[in-house]
XYZ file of C-alpha atoms in Angstrom:
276
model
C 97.949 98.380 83.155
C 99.188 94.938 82.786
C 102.011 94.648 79.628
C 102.409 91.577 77.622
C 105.375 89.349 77.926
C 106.503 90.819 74.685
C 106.160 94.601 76.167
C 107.919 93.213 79.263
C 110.476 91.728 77.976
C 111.327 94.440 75.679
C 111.216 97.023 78.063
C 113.987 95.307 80.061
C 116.331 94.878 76.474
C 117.236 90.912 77.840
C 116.838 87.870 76.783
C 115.018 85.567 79.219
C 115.568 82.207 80.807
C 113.697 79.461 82.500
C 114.914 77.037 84.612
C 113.504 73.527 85.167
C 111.010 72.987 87.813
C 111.806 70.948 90.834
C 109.674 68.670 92.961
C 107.890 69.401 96.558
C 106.142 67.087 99.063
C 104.783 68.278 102.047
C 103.924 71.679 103.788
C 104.542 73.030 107.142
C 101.955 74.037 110.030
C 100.467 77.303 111.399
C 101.812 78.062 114.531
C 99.107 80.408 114.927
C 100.266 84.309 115.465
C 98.142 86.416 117.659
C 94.908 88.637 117.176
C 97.776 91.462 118.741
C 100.808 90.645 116.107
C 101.593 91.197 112.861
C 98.992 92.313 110.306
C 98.744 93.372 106.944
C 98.500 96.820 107.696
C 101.359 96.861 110.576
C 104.518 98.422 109.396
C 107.813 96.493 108.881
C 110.176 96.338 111.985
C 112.950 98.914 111.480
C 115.564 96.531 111.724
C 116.015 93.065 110.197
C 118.202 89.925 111.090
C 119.238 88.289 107.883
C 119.370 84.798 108.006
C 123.053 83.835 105.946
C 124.928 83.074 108.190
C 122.319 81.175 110.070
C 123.108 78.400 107.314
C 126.853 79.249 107.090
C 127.343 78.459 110.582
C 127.546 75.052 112.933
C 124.462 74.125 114.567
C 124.938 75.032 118.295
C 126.514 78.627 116.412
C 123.296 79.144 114.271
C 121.110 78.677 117.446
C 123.448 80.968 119.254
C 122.732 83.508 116.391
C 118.916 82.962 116.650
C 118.403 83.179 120.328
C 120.452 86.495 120.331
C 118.785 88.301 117.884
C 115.714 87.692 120.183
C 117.233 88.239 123.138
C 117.985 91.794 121.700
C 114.605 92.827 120.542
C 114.775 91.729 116.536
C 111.736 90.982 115.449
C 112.323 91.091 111.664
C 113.894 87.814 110.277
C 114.838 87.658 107.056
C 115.831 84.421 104.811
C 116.459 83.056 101.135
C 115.268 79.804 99.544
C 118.943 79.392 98.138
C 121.288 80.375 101.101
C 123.164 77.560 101.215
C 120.807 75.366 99.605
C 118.403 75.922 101.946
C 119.842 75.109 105.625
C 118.897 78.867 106.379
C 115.150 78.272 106.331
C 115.824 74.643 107.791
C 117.519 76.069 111.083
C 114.887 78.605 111.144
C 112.314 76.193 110.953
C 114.382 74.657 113.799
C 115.140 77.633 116.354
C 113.038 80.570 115.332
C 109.202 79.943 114.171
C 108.272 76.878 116.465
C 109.155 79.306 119.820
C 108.708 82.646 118.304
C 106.300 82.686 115.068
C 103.959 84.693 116.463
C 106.727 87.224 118.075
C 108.099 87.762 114.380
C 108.217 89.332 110.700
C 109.951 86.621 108.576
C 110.709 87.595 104.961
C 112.042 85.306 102.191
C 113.001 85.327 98.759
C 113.152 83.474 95.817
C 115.742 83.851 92.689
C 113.007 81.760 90.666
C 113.026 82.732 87.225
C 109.297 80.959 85.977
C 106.254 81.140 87.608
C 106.472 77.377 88.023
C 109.504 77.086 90.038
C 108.553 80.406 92.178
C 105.115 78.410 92.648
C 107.602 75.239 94.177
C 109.485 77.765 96.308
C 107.267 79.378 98.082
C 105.547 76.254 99.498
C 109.603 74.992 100.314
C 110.263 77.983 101.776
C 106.702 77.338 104.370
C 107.986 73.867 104.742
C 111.639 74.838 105.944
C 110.433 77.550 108.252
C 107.514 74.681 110.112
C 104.908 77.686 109.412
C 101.843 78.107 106.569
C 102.466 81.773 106.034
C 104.973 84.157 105.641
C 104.705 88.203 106.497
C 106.709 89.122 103.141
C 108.120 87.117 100.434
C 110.052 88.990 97.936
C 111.156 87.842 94.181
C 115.111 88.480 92.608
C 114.513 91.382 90.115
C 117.795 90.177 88.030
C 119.950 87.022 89.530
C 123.605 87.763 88.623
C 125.911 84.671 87.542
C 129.250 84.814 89.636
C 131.011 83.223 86.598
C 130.849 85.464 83.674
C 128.823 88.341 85.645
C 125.671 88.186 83.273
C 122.353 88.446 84.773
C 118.967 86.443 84.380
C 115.921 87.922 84.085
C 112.267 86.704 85.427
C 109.787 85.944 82.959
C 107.149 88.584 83.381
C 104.516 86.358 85.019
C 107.265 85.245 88.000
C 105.274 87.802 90.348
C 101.844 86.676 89.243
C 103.417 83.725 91.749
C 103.369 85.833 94.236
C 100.253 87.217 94.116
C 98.619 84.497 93.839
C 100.665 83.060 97.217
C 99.176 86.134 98.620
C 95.675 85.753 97.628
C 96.210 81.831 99.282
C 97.212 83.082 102.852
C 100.906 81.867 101.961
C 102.131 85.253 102.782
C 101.123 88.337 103.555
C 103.041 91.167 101.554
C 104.933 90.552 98.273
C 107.869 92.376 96.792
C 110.749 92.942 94.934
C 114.403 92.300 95.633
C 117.214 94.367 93.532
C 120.403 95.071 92.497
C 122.211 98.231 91.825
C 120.821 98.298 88.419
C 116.918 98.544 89.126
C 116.181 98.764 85.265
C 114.509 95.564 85.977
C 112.754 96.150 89.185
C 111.558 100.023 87.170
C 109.643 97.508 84.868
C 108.201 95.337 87.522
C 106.834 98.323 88.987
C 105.431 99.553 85.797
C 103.291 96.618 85.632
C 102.880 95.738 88.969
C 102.938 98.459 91.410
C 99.246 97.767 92.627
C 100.541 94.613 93.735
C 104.151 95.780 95.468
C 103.978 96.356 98.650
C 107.774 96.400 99.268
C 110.856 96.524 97.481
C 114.422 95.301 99.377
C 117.630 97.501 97.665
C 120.865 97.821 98.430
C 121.818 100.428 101.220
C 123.846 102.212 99.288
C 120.555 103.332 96.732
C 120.470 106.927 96.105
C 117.317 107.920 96.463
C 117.274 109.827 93.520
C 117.232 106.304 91.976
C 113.968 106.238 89.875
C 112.759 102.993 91.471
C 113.309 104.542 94.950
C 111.283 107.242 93.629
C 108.323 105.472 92.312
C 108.183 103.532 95.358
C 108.294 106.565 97.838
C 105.444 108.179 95.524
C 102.940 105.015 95.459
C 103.597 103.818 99.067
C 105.625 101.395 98.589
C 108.030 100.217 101.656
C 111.600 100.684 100.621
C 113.683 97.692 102.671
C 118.072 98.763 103.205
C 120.226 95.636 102.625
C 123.518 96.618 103.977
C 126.248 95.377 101.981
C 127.939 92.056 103.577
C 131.048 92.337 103.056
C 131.150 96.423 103.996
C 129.241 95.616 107.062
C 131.942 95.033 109.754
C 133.765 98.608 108.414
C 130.058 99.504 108.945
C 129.224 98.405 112.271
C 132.573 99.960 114.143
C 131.047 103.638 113.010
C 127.509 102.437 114.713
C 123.711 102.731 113.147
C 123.548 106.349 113.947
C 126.292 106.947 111.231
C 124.671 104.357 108.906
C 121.181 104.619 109.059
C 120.549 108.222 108.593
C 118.819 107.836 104.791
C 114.980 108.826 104.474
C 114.374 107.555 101.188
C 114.448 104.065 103.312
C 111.857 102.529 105.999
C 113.794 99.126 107.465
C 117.257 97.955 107.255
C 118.353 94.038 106.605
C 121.887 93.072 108.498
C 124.143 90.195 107.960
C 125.428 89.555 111.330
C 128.115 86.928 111.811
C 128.352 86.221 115.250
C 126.340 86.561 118.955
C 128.251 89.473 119.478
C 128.099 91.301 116.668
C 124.435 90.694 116.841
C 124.531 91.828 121.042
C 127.458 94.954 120.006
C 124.642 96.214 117.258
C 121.858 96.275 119.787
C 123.539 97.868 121.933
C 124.379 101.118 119.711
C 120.772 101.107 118.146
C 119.097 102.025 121.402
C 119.664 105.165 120.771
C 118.031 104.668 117.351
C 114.584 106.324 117.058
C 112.250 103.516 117.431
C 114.927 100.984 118.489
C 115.126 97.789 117.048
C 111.568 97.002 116.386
């Protein structure tokens, strides 16, 4: 059952926050994606490619990056609407979805905190990545200021956003991403969880956690993002020592370079299911 925004917002014990809406003009275009790829009911790829330092990087480095990952066998590409200020999904619309859109899984987020500016991001995010849909976009359950380390939370009708995005053919699962703290994401899925179809938490979740729970009850794919600054400690121990927890279905990487990327697919062939 649906709660009021006064339920909601009570239930999370924060104030909330809106931010101003910003302007959009134009869309991207379908690149089509086959009759044999991705559909609603497919699973997620096991492994993801997160797109950070994508933006972070030079040009003739982020296409490097790109071309790798494929090269490799990812298949699950991962972005943001705000990593750094959007050059992420630009160089993805760039390299990645005009060769390989109907190859790939690409997942983005939005840290949107009204269901106006979530409504502006999701048709930015199609227009950065040159495609009309998306195969998962995911909302911030709580966006965390690096100043004073307080946290904003959505107004309870961000993810009625999403669902409507979905309902338009803008994308074709919608989720959840969270922190540590899943108090918020626990009321999200409270009201929501007919709608969720995945959540993205941090690798480290126990999965006692009582969001991991819900989600493994209803259904509900659970997504690893491994920690980016722990992930080169991470990656010398290889996948086999890192991706060992049940409680979660796919795994999201930060990879800096071609050869981490190359080093990484090398030690998950041994990985049940590989890559993909």
């Amino acid at each position: 059952m649906k709660l009021s925004r006064r339920e909601f917002t009570r239930s999370l014990g924060f104030g909330i926050s809106s931010m101003t809406c910003l302007a959009l003009s134009g869309c991207g275009k379908r690149t089509g994606i086959s009759e044999n790829g991705n559909s609603a009911s497919a699973a997620f790829p096991k492994i993801g490619f997160d797109g950070f330092f994508v933006g972070q990087r030079g040009v003739d480095d982020a296409q490097a990056l790109i071309e790798t990952a494929i090269e490799n066998g990812f298949h699950f590409f991962d972005n943001a609407t705000t990593y750094i200020e959007g050059r992420s999904e630009r160089r993805y619309g760039f390299y990645l979805t005009p060769k390989y859109r109907d190859q790939i899984f690409l997942q983005s987020r939005t840290k949107s905190r009204t269901k106006s500016v979530a409504q502006v991001d999701i048709d930015l995010t199609l227009a950065r990545h040159q495609t009309d849909y998306l195969d998962s976009y995911l909302m911030n359950s709580v966006v965390p200021y690096h100043r004073d380390h307080q946290v904003e939370m959505p107004d309870e009708d961000v993810f009625e956003a999403l669902i409507e995005a979905k309902k338009g053919g803008k994308t074709k699962r919608i989720g959840i991403r969270t922190r540590e703290d899943t108090t918020a994401l626990q009321a999200l899925l409270k009201t929501y969880e007919s709608e969720v179809d995945c959540v993205m938490v941090p690798n480290s979740l126990s999965p006692s956690d009582k969001a991991i729970v819900h989600c493994k009850k209803h259904g509900i794919t659970v997504i690893g993002a491994v920690d980016r600054e722990a992930q080169p400690n991470w990656l010398k121990s290889g996948p086999d020592a890192a991706l060992p927890q049940a409680h979660l279905d796919s795994w999201v990487l930060s990879l800096r370079t071609p050869q981490e990327v190359a080093s990484f697919a090398s030690k998950a062939k041994g990985l049940k299911g590989g890559i993909s």
